[in-house]
């Protein structure tokens, strides 16, 4: 039955399941660029659901600003505190200057040296999960992105567990006070580390980035601190959500798991489907700096525009049978890492981790069983599973 009235994209609890995909489908078909003004947002915004419109917004960084915030629900004060000093909420020229420096440790060349390490971390985590299964596989999988990013950043081994816990708290705690406190602790941790490193030069990752300051075009200490925190946040939760979603899909679709086990599908190809399916970055927000058209809507200067990556990834204009999880999907042009100048800094690293996870599962695991109810976190921003009672069997 076709619905006549627009469904509510902001109905409480919608993102605690996967019912929002039907809501997106309705908007793509009936009102692809719709005006929304949910409770809790001071102003309304244009909500963009079709793949090609989403791409056009992401690619238009001249008229689409990130410096006024890149997500719903963030307060003006919090954004102003980091605007143009943290990549994800920066516009050119600051964005260009900072990204040129920050991208270096995450380039293909540098990361290819980390491949063995990533494989070892993943092997250790999966082996532990197989021999000592816990009540929630996520609490074991979360070590993969945390250990890898902490090692790349050269953080002391003893701090990794604390860092992982604080990052989760800073982004996922239901208490705003705890989120703010955890963020403050992370900033303080990196401030001390950057200051100390100016003296000792002991941390290669930090020294590599501060060395760029010599010509006056690099990052200030404050920018380094903000961006380390952004890298940590970007590197931890998102990848964990994709690993968890991939696992659940393989449990629920034994035919797809068989294709992996038989080696019929390259891990790199299956990785792309895991990313398309999981959408850990569900929406992004931009603010128009000039009048422009999105789809057939005229956007006025100063108006906000939200793109729904989860909707774009299910657009039938681009993907055949998009509601089917197909580990061998060819030509998978998902937008899970965004597009344009803000395209994810850690996409290569995330792909390495996910592909290593698939290879390791194939090598160590024969079956997986679901032992309870998986649960989603309910967020329409960093969306994903936060409970996954799955057991891996050797
Ligand atoms: C499955 C894993 C990941 C997903 C789905 C993901 C998703 C995204 C998306 C959608 C954006 C674009 C935001 C925008 O346009 O405003 C982004 C940017 C970013 N991501 Fe990721 N990310 C992932 C992993 C990582 C990792 C491992 C890192 C750590 C290095 C990272 C660090 C960043 C940073 C620093 C940015 C800002 C880039 C910029 O503004 O130029 N992400 N990510």
CSV table of C-alpha atoms and ligand atoms in Angstrom, one decimal:
chain,number,residue,atom,x,y,z
A,1,UNK,CA,0.0,0.0,0.0
A,2,UNK,CA,1.4,3.4,-0.9
A,3,UNK,CA,1.3,6.0,1.9
A,4,UNK,CA,-0.3,9.3,1.0
A,5,UNK,CA,1.1,11.4,3.8
A,6,UNK,CA,4.8,11.9,4.5
A,7,UNK,CA,6.1,9.5,7.2
A,8,UNK,CA,8.0,11.0,10.2
A,9,UNK,CA,11.7,10.8,9.7
A,10,UNK,CA,12.2,11.9,13.3
A,11,UNK,CA,9.7,9.6,15.0
A,12,UNK,CA,11.3,8.7,18.4
A,13,UNK,CA,12.9,5.2,18.2
A,14,UNK,CA,13.0,5.1,14.4
A,15,UNK,CA,16.7,4.4,14.3
A,16,UNK,CA,16.5,1.8,17.0
A,17,UNK,CA,15.6,-0.6,14.2
A,18,UNK,CA,15.9,-0.6,10.4
A,19,UNK,CA,12.4,0.7,9.7
A,20,UNK,CA,13.8,4.1,8.6
A,21,UNK,CA,14.8,2.5,5.3
A,22,UNK,CA,11.1,2.4,4.3
A,23,UNK,CA,10.8,6.0,5.3
A,24,UNK,CA,13.7,6.9,3.1
A,25,UNK,CA,12.2,5.0,0.2
A,26,UNK,CA,9.0,7.0,0.6
A,27,UNK,CA,10.9,10.3,0.5
A,28,UNK,CA,13.1,9.2,-2.5
A,29,UNK,CA,9.9,8.4,-4.4
A,30,UNK,CA,7.6,11.3,-3.3
A,31,UNK,CA,9.6,14.2,-1.8
A,32,UNK,CA,13.3,13.7,-2.4
A,33,UNK,CA,14.4,17.1,-1.1
A,34,UNK,CA,11.9,17.8,1.7
A,35,UNK,CA,11.7,20.6,4.3
A,36,UNK,CA,11.9,19.2,7.8
A,37,UNK,CA,11.7,20.9,11.2
A,38,UNK,CA,11.8,18.3,13.9
A,39,UNK,CA,11.4,19.2,17.6
A,40,UNK,CA,14.7,20.0,19.2
A,41,UNK,CA,16.2,21.8,16.2
A,42,UNK,CA,16.0,25.6,16.4
A,43,UNK,CA,15.7,25.8,12.6
A,44,UNK,CA,14.4,23.6,9.8
A,45,UNK,CA,16.5,22.2,7.0
A,46,UNK,CA,16.3,20.6,3.6
A,47,UNK,CA,16.5,16.8,3.8
A,48,UNK,CA,18.1,15.1,0.8
A,49,UNK,CA,17.5,11.4,0.1
A,50,UNK,CA,18.4,10.6,-3.5
A,51,UNK,CA,21.9,9.4,-4.3
A,52,UNK,CA,22.7,11.9,-7.1
A,53,UNK,CA,21.5,14.9,-5.0
A,54,UNK,CA,23.5,13.7,-2.0
A,55,UNK,CA,26.6,13.5,-4.2
A,56,UNK,CA,26.0,17.0,-5.6
A,57,UNK,CA,25.7,18.5,-2.1
A,58,UNK,CA,28.9,16.8,-0.9
A,59,UNK,CA,30.9,17.9,-4.0
A,60,UNK,CA,29.8,21.5,-3.7
A,61,UNK,CA,32.1,22.6,-1.0
A,62,UNK,CA,32.2,26.2,-2.4
A,63,UNK,CA,28.5,26.8,-1.7
A,64,UNK,CA,28.0,24.2,1.0
A,65,UNK,CA,29.8,25.1,4.3
A,66,UNK,CA,30.8,22.6,7.0
A,67,UNK,CA,32.1,25.3,9.4
A,68,UNK,CA,28.7,26.0,10.8
A,69,UNK,CA,28.4,22.4,11.9
A,70,UNK,CA,28.2,19.1,10.1
A,71,UNK,CA,25.5,17.2,12.0
A,72,UNK,CA,22.1,17.8,13.5
A,73,UNK,CA,21.8,18.4,17.2
A,74,UNK,CA,25.1,20.1,17.7
A,75,UNK,CA,25.0,23.4,19.5
A,76,UNK,CA,26.4,26.6,17.9
A,77,UNK,CA,28.8,27.1,20.9
A,78,UNK,CA,30.3,23.6,20.5
A,79,UNK,CA,30.8,24.1,16.8
A,80,UNK,CA,32.2,27.6,17.1
A,81,UNK,CA,34.8,26.3,19.6
A,82,UNK,CA,36.4,24.1,16.9
A,83,UNK,CA,35.2,25.6,13.6
A,84,UNK,CA,37.9,25.9,11.0
A,85,UNK,CA,40.3,24.2,13.4
A,86,UNK,CA,39.0,20.7,13.1
A,87,UNK,CA,38.9,19.1,9.6
A,88,UNK,CA,35.3,17.9,9.6
A,89,UNK,CA,33.9,21.4,10.6
A,90,UNK,CA,36.3,23.4,8.4
A,91,UNK,CA,36.0,25.1,5.0
A,92,UNK,CA,38.8,26.2,2.6
A,93,UNK,CA,41.4,27.6,3.0
A,94,UNK,CA,41.8,26.1,6.5
A,95,UNK,CA,40.4,22.7,5.5
A,96,UNK,CA,42.8,22.5,2.5
A,97,UNK,CA,45.8,23.4,4.7
A,98,UNK,CA,45.0,21.0,7.5
A,99,UNK,CA,44.0,18.1,5.3
A,100,UNK,CA,47.2,18.3,3.2
A,101,UNK,CA,49.1,17.6,6.5
A,102,UNK,CA,46.8,15.2,8.2
A,103,UNK,CA,46.3,12.9,5.2
A,104,UNK,CA,49.9,11.9,5.1
A,105,UNK,CA,49.9,9.3,7.8
A,106,UNK,CA,46.8,7.8,6.3
A,107,UNK,CA,48.0,7.6,2.7
A,108,UNK,CA,48.2,4.3,0.9
A,109,UNK,CA,52.0,4.2,1.1
A,110,UNK,CA,52.3,4.8,4.8
A,111,UNK,CA,49.4,2.5,5.7
A,112,UNK,CA,50.7,-0.4,3.6
A,113,UNK,CA,53.4,-0.6,6.3
A,114,UNK,CA,50.7,-1.1,8.9
A,115,UNK,CA,49.0,-4.0,7.1
A,116,UNK,CA,50.8,-6.7,9.1
A,117,UNK,CA,50.1,-5.0,12.3
A,118,UNK,CA,46.4,-4.7,11.5
A,119,UNK,CA,46.3,-8.5,10.6
A,120,UNK,CA,47.9,-9.3,13.9
A,121,UNK,CA,45.5,-7.3,16.0
A,122,UNK,CA,42.5,-8.7,14.1
A,123,UNK,CA,43.8,-12.3,14.5
A,124,UNK,CA,44.3,-11.8,18.2
A,125,UNK,CA,40.8,-10.4,18.7
A,126,UNK,CA,39.1,-13.1,16.7
A,127,UNK,CA,41.1,-15.9,18.3
A,128,UNK,CA,40.1,-14.5,21.8
A,129,UNK,CA,36.5,-14.3,20.7
A,130,UNK,CA,36.5,-17.9,19.6
A,131,UNK,CA,38.3,-19.3,22.7
A,132,UNK,CA,36.7,-17.1,25.3
A,133,UNK,CA,33.3,-15.9,23.9
A,134,UNK,CA,31.7,-13.1,26.0
A,135,UNK,CA,28.1,-12.1,26.2
A,136,UNK,CA,28.6,-9.4,23.6
A,137,UNK,CA,30.9,-9.8,20.6
A,138,UNK,CA,31.0,-6.0,20.2
A,139,UNK,CA,32.9,-5.6,23.4
A,140,UNK,CA,35.6,-7.8,21.8
A,141,UNK,CA,35.5,-6.4,18.3
A,142,UNK,CA,35.9,-2.8,19.6
A,143,UNK,CA,39.5,-3.5,20.3
A,144,UNK,CA,40.3,-3.7,16.6
A,145,UNK,CA,39.8,0.0,15.7
A,146,UNK,CA,41.0,1.2,19.1
A,147,UNK,CA,44.3,-0.8,19.1
A,148,UNK,CA,45.0,0.0,15.5
A,149,UNK,CA,44.5,3.8,15.7
A,150,UNK,CA,46.3,4.0,19.1
A,151,UNK,CA,49.3,2.2,17.6
A,152,UNK,CA,49.3,4.4,14.5
A,153,UNK,CA,49.2,7.5,16.7
A,154,UNK,CA,52.0,6.1,18.9
A,155,UNK,CA,50.0,6.3,22.1
A,156,UNK,CA,51.5,4.5,25.1
A,157,UNK,CA,50.1,0.9,25.3
A,158,UNK,CA,48.9,1.4,28.9
A,159,UNK,CA,46.6,4.2,27.7
A,160,UNK,CA,44.7,2.3,25.0
A,161,UNK,CA,42.0,0.9,27.1
A,162,UNK,CA,41.4,4.3,28.7
A,163,UNK,CA,41.3,6.0,25.3
A,164,UNK,CA,38.8,3.5,23.9
A,165,UNK,CA,36.6,3.9,26.9
A,166,UNK,CA,36.7,7.7,26.9
A,167,UNK,CA,36.0,8.0,23.1
A,168,UNK,CA,32.9,5.8,23.5
A,169,UNK,CA,31.8,7.9,26.5
A,170,UNK,CA,32.5,11.2,24.6
A,171,UNK,CA,30.2,10.1,21.8
A,172,UNK,CA,27.8,7.6,23.1
A,173,UNK,CA,27.1,8.3,26.8
A,174,UNK,CA,23.4,9.2,27.4
A,175,UNK,CA,24.5,11.8,29.9
A,176,UNK,CA,25.5,15.1,28.3
A,177,UNK,CA,27.7,15.9,31.4
A,178,UNK,CA,29.7,12.7,30.9
A,179,UNK,CA,30.1,13.4,27.2
A,180,UNK,CA,31.4,16.9,27.8
A,181,UNK,CA,33.7,15.6,30.6
A,182,UNK,CA,35.1,12.8,28.5
A,183,UNK,CA,35.7,15.2,25.6
A,184,UNK,CA,37.6,17.5,28.0
A,185,UNK,CA,39.7,14.7,29.3
A,186,UNK,CA,40.6,13.6,25.7
A,187,UNK,CA,41.6,17.2,24.8
A,188,UNK,CA,43.7,17.5,27.9
A,189,UNK,CA,45.4,14.2,27.2
A,190,UNK,CA,46.4,15.3,23.7
A,191,UNK,CA,47.3,18.8,24.8
A,192,UNK,CA,49.8,17.4,27.3
A,193,UNK,CA,51.1,14.9,24.7
A,194,UNK,CA,51.6,17.6,22.0
A,195,UNK,CA,53.4,19.9,24.5
A,196,UNK,CA,55.6,17.1,25.8
A,197,UNK,CA,56.5,16.1,22.3
A,198,UNK,CA,57.6,19.6,21.4
A,199,UNK,CA,60.3,18.9,24.1
A,200,UNK,CA,61.2,15.3,23.4
A,201,UNK,CA,60.2,14.6,19.8
A,202,UNK,CA,59.6,11.0,21.0
A,203,UNK,CA,56.3,10.4,19.2
A,204,UNK,CA,57.0,10.0,15.5
A,205,UNK,CA,53.3,10.4,14.5
A,206,UNK,CA,53.1,13.8,16.2
A,207,UNK,CA,56.6,14.9,15.2
A,208,UNK,CA,55.8,14.1,11.5
A,209,UNK,CA,52.8,16.4,11.7
A,210,UNK,CA,54.4,19.2,13.7
A,211,UNK,CA,57.4,19.3,11.4
A,212,UNK,CA,55.1,20.6,8.8
A,213,UNK,CA,54.7,23.8,10.8
A,214,UNK,CA,58.2,25.0,10.0
A,215,UNK,CA,57.0,26.8,6.8
A,216,UNK,CA,54.1,28.4,8.6
A,217,UNK,CA,51.5,26.5,6.7
A,218,UNK,CA,51.0,23.5,9.0
A,219,UNK,CA,48.9,23.0,12.1
A,220,UNK,CA,49.0,24.9,15.3
A,221,UNK,CA,49.2,22.9,18.5
A,222,UNK,CA,45.6,23.6,19.2
A,223,UNK,CA,44.6,22.3,15.7
A,224,UNK,CA,46.6,19.2,16.3
A,225,UNK,CA,44.8,18.5,19.5
A,226,UNK,CA,41.3,19.0,18.0
A,227,UNK,CA,42.2,16.9,15.0
A,228,UNK,CA,43.7,14.0,17.1
A,229,UNK,CA,40.5,13.9,18.9
A,230,UNK,CA,38.6,13.9,15.6
A,231,UNK,CA,40.7,11.1,14.2
A,232,UNK,CA,40.2,9.1,17.3
A,233,UNK,CA,36.4,9.6,17.2
A,234,UNK,CA,36.3,8.9,13.4
A,235,UNK,CA,38.5,5.8,13.8
A,236,UNK,CA,36.8,4.1,16.7
A,237,UNK,CA,33.1,4.0,16.6
A,238,UNK,CA,32.5,3.9,12.8
A,239,UNK,CA,34.7,0.9,12.0
A,240,UNK,CA,33.3,-1.0,15.0
A,241,UNK,CA,29.8,-0.4,13.7
A,242,UNK,CA,30.7,-1.8,10.3
A,243,UNK,CA,32.4,-4.9,11.8
A,244,UNK,CA,29.4,-5.5,13.9
A,245,UNK,CA,26.9,-5.0,11.0
A,246,UNK,CA,28.9,-7.3,8.8
A,247,UNK,CA,29.0,-10.0,11.4
A,248,UNK,CA,25.2,-9.8,11.9
A,249,UNK,CA,24.6,-10.0,8.2
A,250,UNK,CA,26.8,-13.1,7.8
A,251,UNK,CA,25.0,-14.8,10.7
A,252,UNK,CA,21.6,-13.9,9.2
A,253,UNK,CA,22.6,-14.9,5.7
A,254,UNK,CA,24.4,-18.2,5.8
A,255,UNK,CA,24.5,-18.3,2.0
A,256,UNK,CA,26.6,-15.1,2.0
A,257,UNK,CA,28.9,-16.6,4.8
A,258,UNK,CA,29.3,-19.7,2.6
A,259,UNK,CA,30.5,-17.5,-0.3
A,260,UNK,CA,33.1,-16.0,2.0
A,261,UNK,CA,34.1,-19.4,3.4
A,262,UNK,CA,34.5,-21.0,0.0
A,263,UNK,CA,36.7,-18.0,-1.1
A,264,UNK,CA,34.2,-17.2,-3.9
A,265,UNK,CA,34.3,-13.5,-3.1
A,266,UNK,CA,37.4,-11.3,-2.6
A,267,UNK,CA,37.5,-9.8,1.0
A,268,UNK,CA,38.0,-6.4,-0.6
A,269,UNK,CA,34.7,-6.7,-2.6
A,270,UNK,CA,32.7,-7.9,0.5
A,271,UNK,CA,34.2,-5.0,2.5
A,272,UNK,CA,32.5,-2.6,0.2
A,273,UNK,CA,29.1,-4.3,0.7
A,274,UNK,CA,29.7,-4.2,4.5
A,275,UNK,CA,30.3,-0.5,4.2
A,276,UNK,CA,27.3,0.2,2.0
A,277,UNK,CA,25.1,-1.8,4.4
A,278,UNK,CA,26.3,-0.5,7.7
A,279,UNK,CA,26.3,3.3,7.1
A,280,UNK,CA,27.9,4.4,10.4
A,281,UNK,CA,27.7,8.0,9.2
A,282,UNK,CA,24.0,8.2,8.6
A,283,UNK,CA,23.7,11.9,7.8
A,284,UNK,CA,25.8,15.0,7.3
A,285,UNK,CA,24.8,18.6,7.4
A,286,UNK,CA,25.9,21.6,5.4
A,287,UNK,CA,24.9,25.3,5.3
A,288,UNK,CA,24.4,27.1,2.0
A,289,UNK,CA,26.6,30.1,1.6
A,290,UNK,CA,24.8,31.2,-1.7
A,291,UNK,CA,21.5,30.4,-3.4
A,292,UNK,CA,21.6,27.1,-5.2
A,293,UNK,CA,19.4,24.3,-6.5
A,294,UNK,CA,19.3,20.8,-5.0
A,295,UNK,CA,17.2,18.4,-7.0
A,296,UNK,CA,14.3,20.7,-8.0
A,297,UNK,CA,14.4,22.8,-4.8
A,298,UNK,CA,15.8,26.3,-4.5
A,299,UNK,CA,18.0,26.5,-1.4
A,300,UNK,CA,18.4,30.0,0.0
A,301,UNK,CA,21.7,31.3,1.5
A,302,UNK,CA,21.9,30.5,5.2
A,303,UNK,CA,19.6,27.5,4.9
A,304,UNK,CA,20.8,24.1,6.2
A,305,UNK,CA,20.9,20.9,4.1
A,306,UNK,CA,21.0,17.4,5.5
A,307,UNK,CA,22.1,14.5,3.3
A,308,UNK,CA,21.1,11.0,4.2
A,309,UNK,CA,23.9,8.6,3.3
A,310,UNK,CA,21.8,5.6,4.4
A,311,UNK,CA,19.1,6.6,1.9
A,312,UNK,CA,21.6,7.2,-1.0
A,313,UNK,CA,23.1,3.7,-0.4
A,314,UNK,CA,19.7,2.1,-1.0
A,315,UNK,CA,18.7,4.2,-4.1
A,316,UNK,CA,17.5,1.9,-6.9
A,317,UNK,CA,18.7,4.5,-9.4
A,318,UNK,CA,22.2,3.4,-8.6
A,319,UNK,CA,22.1,-0.1,-6.9
A,320,UNK,CA,20.3,-3.2,-8.2
A,321,UNK,CA,18.2,-4.8,-5.6
A,322,UNK,CA,19.7,-2.5,-2.9
A,323,UNK,CA,17.8,-4.1,0.0
A,324,UNK,CA,19.6,-7.3,-0.5
A,325,UNK,CA,23.0,-7.9,1.2
A,326,UNK,CA,25.2,-9.3,-1.5
A,327,UNK,CA,28.9,-9.8,-0.5
A,328,UNK,CA,29.8,-10.1,-4.2
A,329,UNK,CA,28.1,-6.8,-5.3
A,330,UNK,CA,30.0,-5.4,-8.3
A,331,UNK,CA,30.6,-1.7,-9.0
A,332,UNK,CA,29.6,-0.8,-5.4
A,333,UNK,CA,29.6,3.0,-5.4
A,334,UNK,CA,28.3,3.5,-1.9
A,335,UNK,CA,28.7,6.8,-0.2
A,336,UNK,CA,29.5,5.6,3.3
A,337,UNK,CA,32.7,7.6,3.4
A,338,UNK,CA,31.0,10.7,2.0
A,339,UNK,CA,32.3,12.4,-1.2
A,340,UNK,CA,34.1,15.5,-2.3
A,341,UNK,CA,36.6,17.4,-0.1
A,342,UNK,CA,35.4,16.0,3.2
A,343,UNK,CA,35.7,12.4,2.1
A,344,UNK,CA,36.8,10.3,5.0
A,345,UNK,CA,40.4,10.6,6.0
A,346,UNK,CA,40.5,7.1,7.3
A,347,UNK,CA,38.7,5.3,4.5
A,348,UNK,CA,41.8,3.3,3.5
A,349,UNK,CA,42.5,2.3,7.2
A,350,UNK,CA,38.9,1.3,7.7
A,351,UNK,CA,39.0,-0.8,4.6
A,352,UNK,CA,42.2,-2.5,5.7
A,353,UNK,CA,40.6,-3.4,9.1
A,354,UNK,CA,37.4,-4.7,7.6
A,355,UNK,CA,39.1,-6.8,4.9
A,356,UNK,CA,41.5,-8.2,7.5
A,357,UNK,CA,38.5,-9.2,9.7
A,358,UNK,CA,36.9,-11.0,6.7
A,359,UNK,CA,40.2,-12.9,5.9
A,360,UNK,CA,40.6,-13.8,9.6
A,361,UNK,CA,37.0,-15.0,9.9
A,362,UNK,CA,37.5,-17.2,6.9
A,363,UNK,CA,40.7,-18.7,8.4
A,364,UNK,CA,39.6,-19.2,12.0
A,365,UNK,CA,35.8,-19.5,12.1
A,366,UNK,CA,33.5,-22.2,10.7
A,367,UNK,CA,30.1,-21.0,12.1
A,368,UNK,CA,28.5,-18.1,14.0
A,369,UNK,CA,25.4,-18.2,16.1
A,370,UNK,CA,23.1,-15.5,17.3
A,371,UNK,CA,22.5,-16.0,21.0
A,372,UNK,CA,20.1,-13.1,21.8
A,373,UNK,CA,18.6,-9.9,20.4
A,374,UNK,CA,21.0,-7.5,18.6
A,375,UNK,CA,20.3,-3.8,19.4
A,376,UNK,CA,20.9,-0.6,17.5
A,377,UNK,CA,21.9,2.6,19.3
A,378,UNK,CA,19.0,4.6,17.9
A,379,UNK,CA,21.2,7.5,16.6
A,380,UNK,CA,20.4,9.1,13.3
A,381,UNK,CA,24.1,10.3,13.1
A,382,UNK,CA,26.6,7.6,14.1
A,383,UNK,CA,24.2,4.8,13.7
A,384,UNK,CA,25.0,1.2,14.5
A,385,UNK,CA,24.7,-1.9,16.6
A,386,UNK,CA,25.6,-1.5,20.3
A,387,UNK,CA,24.7,-5.0,21.4
A,388,UNK,CA,25.6,-8.1,19.3
A,389,UNK,CA,25.3,-11.4,21.2
A,390,UNK,CA,27.0,-13.5,18.6
A,391,UNK,CA,29.3,-16.4,19.2
A,392,UNK,CA,32.1,-17.4,16.8
A,393,UNK,CA,32.8,-21.1,16.6
A,394,UNK,CA,36.1,-22.6,15.4
B,1,LIG,C1,33.7,2.4,8.5
B,1,LIG,C2,34.5,3.4,8.9
B,1,LIG,C3,34.2,4.9,8.6
B,1,LIG,C4,33.1,5.5,8.1
B,1,LIG,C5,31.8,4.9,7.6
B,1,LIG,C6,33.4,6.9,8.0
B,1,LIG,C7,32.6,7.9,7.5
B,1,LIG,C8,33.0,9.2,7.3
B,1,LIG,C9,32.2,10.2,6.6
B,1,LIG,C10,30.8,10.0,6.0
B,1,LIG,C11,32.9,11.4,6.5
B,1,LIG,C12,32.5,12.7,5.8
B,1,LIG,C13,31.9,13.7,6.7
B,1,LIG,C14,31.4,14.9,6.0
B,1,LIG,O1,31.3,14.9,4.8
B,1,LIG,O2,31.2,15.9,6.6
B,1,LIG,C15,34.1,11.1,7.3
B,1,LIG,C16,35.1,12.0,7.5
B,1,LIG,C17,36.2,11.8,8.3
B,1,LIG,N1,36.6,10.6,8.8
B,1,LIG,FE1,35.7,8.9,8.6
B,1,LIG,N2,34.7,7.1,8.6
B,1,LIG,C18,35.2,5.9,8.9
B,1,LIG,C19,36.5,5.6,9.4
B,1,LIG,C20,37.4,6.6,9.8
B,1,LIG,C21,38.7,6.3,10.3
B,1,LIG,C22,39.3,4.9,10.6
B,1,LIG,C23,39.2,7.5,10.6
B,1,LIG,C24,40.6,7.7,11.3
B,1,LIG,C25,41.6,8.1,10.6
B,1,LIG,C26,38.3,8.6,10.2
B,1,LIG,C27,38.5,9.9,10.3
B,1,LIG,C28,37.8,10.8,9.6
B,1,LIG,C29,38.1,12.3,9.6
B,1,LIG,C30,39.2,12.9,10.3
B,1,LIG,C31,37.1,12.9,8.7
B,1,LIG,C32,37.0,14.4,8.3
B,1,LIG,C33,37.6,14.5,6.9
B,1,LIG,C34,37.4,15.9,6.3
B,1,LIG,O3,36.6,16.6,6.8
B,1,LIG,O4,38.1,16.2,5.4
B,1,LIG,N3,37.2,7.9,9.7
B,1,LIG,N4,34.2,9.8,7.7
